[in-house]
């Protein structure tokens, strides 16, 4: 029987004071005790007090609203965090990112036309746009920071600069929610992708022509993806015009208007890819530019360079190449420049394009980089590939009815440092067809430049004319429009770097093919010819994508004789730089084999890459690199290092010319004229075949004649020409910076011109050819105005030689080289003796010759009576004296009574009377 339990307190026993073991007491009283004493536990319970409960902090209701707003939304993580809410995009912006710079790049994923709205082209310009988010009242502002004008924070002029140079606020986004716990803001950035910031609507309306407006109902996000380096948003957009396209005549001349790829021009569907990321510090150090080496650059006005004569800072455009092993003589880069061949490139031409890209490894190997450039096809497991995604450097090909460019490079640079972030190259597939089929664009109408006022205007000084005489006289409507378009596009953010190398080379390549095919025993493959052409063009555009500008002095590296040596041209190339515009190698064309196109990099290319990409140990700032880089740049006068770019080309320096070739360009011109005659004769002899149109023969015949005048203009630059050099005092092999062309070369140039363009038989064609001219492209609108086409070219070439600019330089050069000078009396005497060769020889004068003679007489009248200051006094005297001498010759011919045709007699009488009236007016006016 169990005993009843009694609490210890009731029996008055304190076990802590007992000498008996507790276990024994337990047996005595029959108790089951715990290991701690009951009395102690009771005492503890007595002293225990209840603590007041702590109140949990109240949760900010805004956080709940924030979480509720994000519930069930698709989250896209990457360099930023996006949420997709139906047709909207929300950005979760950490407050610590306020004031941080981010960049946006945009590009057409699909195209609308054959030019600036084609797939791959940048939207709103080829710049990388930099912005930041600043917090306002209930909104976040989109701010464009100062890029064009900069200063150090502690600069003594910082306060004044801060007041004068303002940042731009280009938009605001409402703060929908905020999270005080995470310190984030939720903003709706959907409007950012509608393109207004990048002038997208203006581009579409201008390019297609007509009142195109965005159709918001059919405009939405196609995909939103996040990656560690960027966010990629692809918009599916739709523009519509109830009346359809209304081609802009200004843009139609460029092939923009009227060449849309739309099925129905009332509907313009479009996809645009946006790349967005916060700007990161990747260890890149800007590099200063030098005018002796040709790089594109990012420039800004430096307030801090207060005492400098030039306060513009130039940071060259280049990639961030760093060696894995900086101490190694040869090392792979930490991050190579990886190029992706887009699926749009046909398989037959991929190897040639890869070759054009990988040629540049030769330059990087010379400065210790192994495999600096790599090429890949799109990885098979890459499901997210997008040719407009900035993570890829892409070479693509477009197919259009007709494109104004054959190839275009599109590098994208950090606007603060000049670091190239990514790049792409777009090729026009039409060039392959054109060369394979010996097809030329219609050169008959586009090159018929109006005579009269245009050519007369250059005879005296005209302060309002900005173009060079060459451009003013010989530019086509397309070229003039392109120049005007460039100015307009620059306002939309474009850095318009006019590069028409591939277009010009493709025309010459197609024309020269006729000459090659006419060469007996020529071992020639059209397919290989096209592949060599593509490799050359891609190599040129790759140079731009590495930061290099054009170098129009590179073609003067080898002599005409050396260009015939295939071994030499294989090693050194046909030019010192792939960045020059060089025609197919005339020596290879004449023999029907050899290196028609540039087969490798030139010496200038290796030297320029050294300047831009070599490591400068221990340099921590751009200023710290300056001395080492100046030693490289000081080698600019060495053979193969000459540099002249777009601002120098086709002006007074005969060695800085587009599409010339050889160290002795006049000899190359003579050989090129042989090539063009061979092409013309080939067309006359072999075209057309039975059942074919005469159109192709017409384009080759007339095109070869017009192309010949380019050689005439190349030669004309030697007359009164100056040879420029960019070298500084003390540079290795220093040369004069501005020296007159050798007088012997000036005489050689004029003799070449009068023999090929101003002699009586220079431009003769068989009668049966002139009577079968046709142009199916123009239909019935073209009436084969051969006399106008050739006459305009001929008189414009004479106007170039007699222009105020040319004659001023002849007089100036004669002053600087008095002993052997080529003077104005030599110049006018040689030209006029050829132009008026028939006068006094009792010969009939043909129509084209009469046109040229009348123009020459009018030119002399203008110059001999020009106001003071509009021509030099020497020109006025020589022109007046020439008129008097010609009057004597015309009168002598009339008095001889020789049998000539009636039009010749009328021409002789009219010209003699015109000179008499002019001289009489001149005499009266001087009394």
Short mmCIF file of N, CA and C in Angstrom, two decimals, residues 157-236:
data_model
loop_
_atom_site.label_atom_id
_atom_site.label_comp_id
_atom_site.label_asym_id
_atom_site.label_seq_id
_atom_site.Cartn_x
_atom_site.Cartn_y
_atom_site.Cartn_z
N UNK A 157 38.52 76.01 -60.83
CA UNK A 157 37.43 76.57 -61.62
C UNK A 157 36.15 75.73 -61.53
N UNK A 158 36.12 74.79 -60.59
CA UNK A 158 34.98 73.87 -60.50
C UNK A 158 33.68 74.59 -60.20
N UNK A 159 33.72 75.59 -59.33
CA UNK A 159 32.50 76.29 -58.95
C UNK A 159 31.91 77.02 -60.16
N UNK A 160 32.77 77.73 -60.89
CA UNK A 160 32.29 78.44 -62.07
C UNK A 160 31.79 77.49 -63.14
N UNK A 161 32.48 76.36 -63.30
CA UNK A 161 32.07 75.37 -64.30
C UNK A 161 30.73 74.75 -63.92
N UNK A 162 30.55 74.50 -62.63
CA UNK A 162 29.31 73.90 -62.15
C UNK A 162 28.11 74.78 -62.49
N UNK A 163 28.31 76.07 -62.42
CA UNK A 163 27.21 76.99 -62.70
C UNK A 163 26.91 77.09 -64.20
N UNK A 164 27.94 76.89 -65.01
CA UNK A 164 27.79 77.14 -66.45
C UNK A 164 27.36 75.91 -67.24
N UNK A 165 27.91 74.75 -66.92
CA UNK A 165 27.65 73.53 -67.70
C UNK A 165 26.61 72.68 -66.97
N UNK A 166 25.42 72.63 -67.53
CA UNK A 166 24.30 71.96 -66.87
C UNK A 166 24.09 70.55 -67.41
N UNK A 167 23.62 69.68 -66.54
CA UNK A 167 23.24 68.34 -66.96
C UNK A 167 21.84 68.38 -67.58
N UNK A 168 21.48 67.28 -68.23
CA UNK A 168 20.18 67.23 -68.91
C UNK A 168 19.25 66.28 -68.19
N UNK A 169 18.01 66.70 -67.98
CA UNK A 169 16.97 65.83 -67.42
C UNK A 169 16.06 65.44 -68.57
N UNK A 170 16.06 64.16 -68.89
CA UNK A 170 15.39 63.70 -70.12
C UNK A 170 14.13 62.88 -69.85
N UNK A 171 13.78 62.70 -68.60
CA UNK A 171 12.57 61.94 -68.32
C UNK A 171 12.40 61.73 -66.83
N UNK A 172 11.23 61.25 -66.44
CA UNK A 172 10.98 60.90 -65.04
C UNK A 172 10.08 59.67 -64.99
N UNK A 173 10.24 58.87 -63.93
CA UNK A 173 9.47 57.66 -63.76
C UNK A 173 8.86 57.67 -62.35
N UNK A 174 7.58 57.39 -62.29
CA UNK A 174 6.89 57.42 -61.01
C UNK A 174 7.36 56.29 -60.11
N UNK A 175 7.56 56.62 -58.83
CA UNK A 175 7.89 55.58 -57.84
C UNK A 175 6.58 54.92 -57.43
N UNK A 176 6.39 53.67 -57.81
CA UNK A 176 5.14 52.98 -57.50
C UNK A 176 5.13 52.45 -56.07
N UNK A 177 6.27 51.96 -55.60
CA UNK A 177 6.36 51.44 -54.24
C UNK A 177 7.78 51.69 -53.72
N UNK A 178 7.93 51.65 -52.41
CA UNK A 178 9.25 51.73 -51.79
C UNK A 178 9.32 50.76 -50.63
N UNK A 179 10.49 50.25 -50.36
CA UNK A 179 10.71 49.28 -49.29
C UNK A 179 11.81 49.82 -48.39
N UNK A 180 11.42 50.32 -47.21
CA UNK A 180 12.39 50.91 -46.28
C UNK A 180 13.32 49.87 -45.69
N UNK A 181 12.85 48.63 -45.66
CA UNK A 181 13.67 47.56 -45.08
C UNK A 181 14.77 47.14 -46.05
N UNK A 182 14.41 46.91 -47.30
CA UNK A 182 15.40 46.54 -48.33
C UNK A 182 16.07 47.76 -48.94
N UNK A 183 15.51 48.95 -48.65
CA UNK A 183 16.01 50.20 -49.22
C UNK A 183 16.04 50.12 -50.76
N UNK A 184 14.86 49.81 -51.29
CA UNK A 184 14.70 49.72 -52.74
C UNK A 184 13.48 50.52 -53.16
N UNK A 185 13.50 50.93 -54.41
CA UNK A 185 12.38 51.63 -55.02
C UNK A 185 11.87 50.81 -56.19
N UNK A 186 10.58 50.83 -56.40
CA UNK A 186 9.99 50.13 -57.53
C UNK A 186 9.47 51.18 -58.50
N UNK A 187 10.10 51.25 -59.68
CA UNK A 187 9.71 52.28 -60.65
C UNK A 187 9.31 51.61 -61.96
N UNK A 188 8.39 52.24 -62.64
CA UNK A 188 7.88 51.73 -63.91
C UNK A 188 8.69 52.39 -65.02
N UNK A 189 9.55 51.61 -65.67
CA UNK A 189 10.42 52.16 -66.72
C UNK A 189 9.96 51.76 -68.11
N UNK A 190 8.72 51.34 -68.23
CA UNK A 190 8.20 50.91 -69.53
C UNK A 190 8.43 51.95 -70.64
N UNK A 191 8.17 53.25 -70.38
CA UNK A 191 8.34 54.23 -71.47
C UNK A 191 9.77 54.29 -72.02
N UNK A 192 10.73 53.83 -71.23
CA UNK A 192 12.12 53.88 -71.68
C UNK A 192 12.33 53.06 -72.95
N UNK A 193 11.49 52.06 -73.17
CA UNK A 193 11.70 51.13 -74.28
C UNK A 193 10.79 51.41 -75.49
N UNK A 194 10.06 52.51 -75.44
CA UNK A 194 9.25 52.89 -76.60
C UNK A 194 10.06 53.66 -77.63
N UNK A 195 11.27 54.04 -77.30
CA UNK A 195 12.17 54.61 -78.29
C UNK A 195 12.18 56.11 -78.43
N UNK A 196 11.33 56.81 -77.68
CA UNK A 196 11.30 58.27 -77.80
C UNK A 196 12.65 58.88 -77.41
N UNK A 197 13.29 58.29 -76.42
CA UNK A 197 14.58 58.78 -75.97
C UNK A 197 15.63 58.71 -77.07
N UNK A 198 15.44 57.79 -78.01
CA UNK A 198 16.43 57.54 -79.06
C UNK A 198 15.95 58.01 -80.44
N UNK A 199 14.90 58.83 -80.47
CA UNK A 199 14.38 59.39 -81.72
C UNK A 199 13.89 58.30 -82.67
N UNK A 200 13.40 57.19 -82.12
CA UNK A 200 12.98 56.08 -82.97
C UNK A 200 11.84 56.48 -83.90
N UNK A 201 10.82 57.13 -83.37
CA UNK A 201 9.71 57.54 -84.22
C UNK A 201 10.15 58.47 -85.34
N UNK A 202 11.08 59.38 -85.03
CA UNK A 202 11.58 60.30 -86.05
C UNK A 202 12.37 59.55 -87.12
N UNK A 203 13.14 58.54 -86.70
CA UNK A 203 13.90 57.75 -87.67
C UNK A 203 12.97 57.00 -88.61
N UNK A 204 11.93 56.40 -88.06
CA UNK A 204 11.00 55.63 -88.90
C UNK A 204 10.29 56.56 -89.88
N UNK A 205 9.81 57.69 -89.38
CA UNK A 205 9.08 58.62 -90.25
C UNK A 205 9.99 59.19 -91.34
N UNK A 206 11.25 59.51 -90.96
CA UNK A 206 12.17 60.07 -91.95
C UNK A 206 12.62 59.02 -92.95
N UNK A 207 12.89 57.82 -92.46
CA UNK A 207 13.41 56.78 -93.34
C UNK A 207 12.39 56.27 -94.33
N UNK A 208 11.17 56.03 -93.85
CA UNK A 208 10.14 55.50 -94.73
C UNK A 208 9.40 56.62 -95.45
N UNK A 209 9.32 57.77 -94.81
CA UNK A 209 8.56 58.87 -95.39
C UNK A 209 7.09 58.70 -95.08
N UNK A 210 6.47 59.76 -94.61
CA UNK A 210 5.05 59.67 -94.31
C UNK A 210 4.79 59.81 -92.82
N UNK A 211 3.52 59.98 -92.46
CA UNK A 211 3.15 60.21 -91.05
C UNK A 211 3.05 58.91 -90.26
N UNK A 212 4.18 58.25 -90.02
CA UNK A 212 4.16 57.00 -89.27
C UNK A 212 4.09 57.28 -87.77
N UNK A 213 3.18 56.58 -87.11
CA UNK A 213 3.00 56.73 -85.67
C UNK A 213 3.05 55.35 -85.02
N UNK A 214 3.51 55.31 -83.77
CA UNK A 214 3.56 54.04 -83.06
C UNK A 214 2.15 53.56 -82.74
N UNK A 215 1.91 52.31 -83.03
CA UNK A 215 0.64 51.65 -82.71
C UNK A 215 0.80 50.98 -81.36
N UNK A 216 0.32 51.64 -80.29
CA UNK A 216 0.55 51.16 -78.93
C UNK A 216 -0.11 49.80 -78.67
N UNK A 217 -1.23 49.55 -79.31
CA UNK A 217 -1.92 48.27 -79.07
C UNK A 217 -1.09 47.09 -79.53
N UNK A 218 -0.29 47.30 -80.56
CA UNK A 218 0.49 46.20 -81.11
C UNK A 218 1.98 46.32 -80.73
N UNK A 219 2.26 47.15 -79.76
CA UNK A 219 3.63 47.32 -79.29
C UNK A 219 3.74 46.78 -77.88
N UNK A 220 4.63 45.81 -77.71
CA UNK A 220 4.77 45.19 -76.40
C UNK A 220 6.15 44.54 -76.29
N UNK A 221 6.40 43.93 -75.14
CA UNK A 221 7.68 43.27 -74.93
C UNK A 221 7.65 41.86 -75.50
N UNK A 222 8.63 41.56 -76.33
CA UNK A 222 8.71 40.23 -76.89
C UNK A 222 9.44 39.29 -75.94
N UNK A 223 10.52 39.80 -75.33
CA UNK A 223 11.25 39.01 -74.34
C UNK A 223 12.03 39.94 -73.43
N UNK A 224 12.18 39.53 -72.18
CA UNK A 224 12.97 40.25 -71.19
C UNK A 224 13.87 39.24 -70.51
N UNK A 225 15.19 39.45 -70.63
CA UNK A 225 16.14 38.49 -70.09
C UNK A 225 17.23 39.20 -69.30
N UNK A 226 17.73 38.50 -68.29
CA UNK A 226 18.77 39.06 -67.46
C UNK A 226 20.02 38.21 -67.46
N UNK A 227 21.16 38.86 -67.50
CA UNK A 227 22.45 38.19 -67.47
C UNK A 227 23.37 38.93 -66.50
N UNK A 228 24.44 38.31 -66.07
CA UNK A 228 25.33 38.99 -65.12
C UNK A 228 25.87 40.32 -65.61
N UNK A 229 26.02 40.46 -66.93
CA UNK A 229 26.62 41.69 -67.46
C UNK A 229 25.60 42.69 -67.98
N UNK A 230 24.39 42.25 -68.28
CA UNK A 230 23.42 43.18 -68.85
C UNK A 230 22.02 42.61 -68.79
N UNK A 231 21.07 43.51 -69.03
CA UNK A 231 19.67 43.13 -69.21
C UNK A 231 19.34 43.33 -70.69
N UNK A 232 18.62 42.38 -71.26
CA UNK A 232 18.29 42.45 -72.68
C UNK A 232 16.77 42.45 -72.83
N UNK A 233 16.27 43.52 -73.40
CA UNK A 233 14.83 43.67 -73.61
C UNK A 233 14.59 43.77 -75.11
N UNK A 234 13.80 42.88 -75.62
CA UNK A 234 13.45 42.95 -77.04
C UNK A 234 12.00 43.39 -77.16
N UNK A 235 11.82 44.51 -77.88
CA UNK A 235 10.49 45.06 -78.07
C UNK A 235 9.93 44.64 -79.42
N UNK A 236 8.69 44.24 -79.40
CA UNK A 236 7.97 43.98 -80.64
C UNK A 236 7.08 45.20 -80.88
#
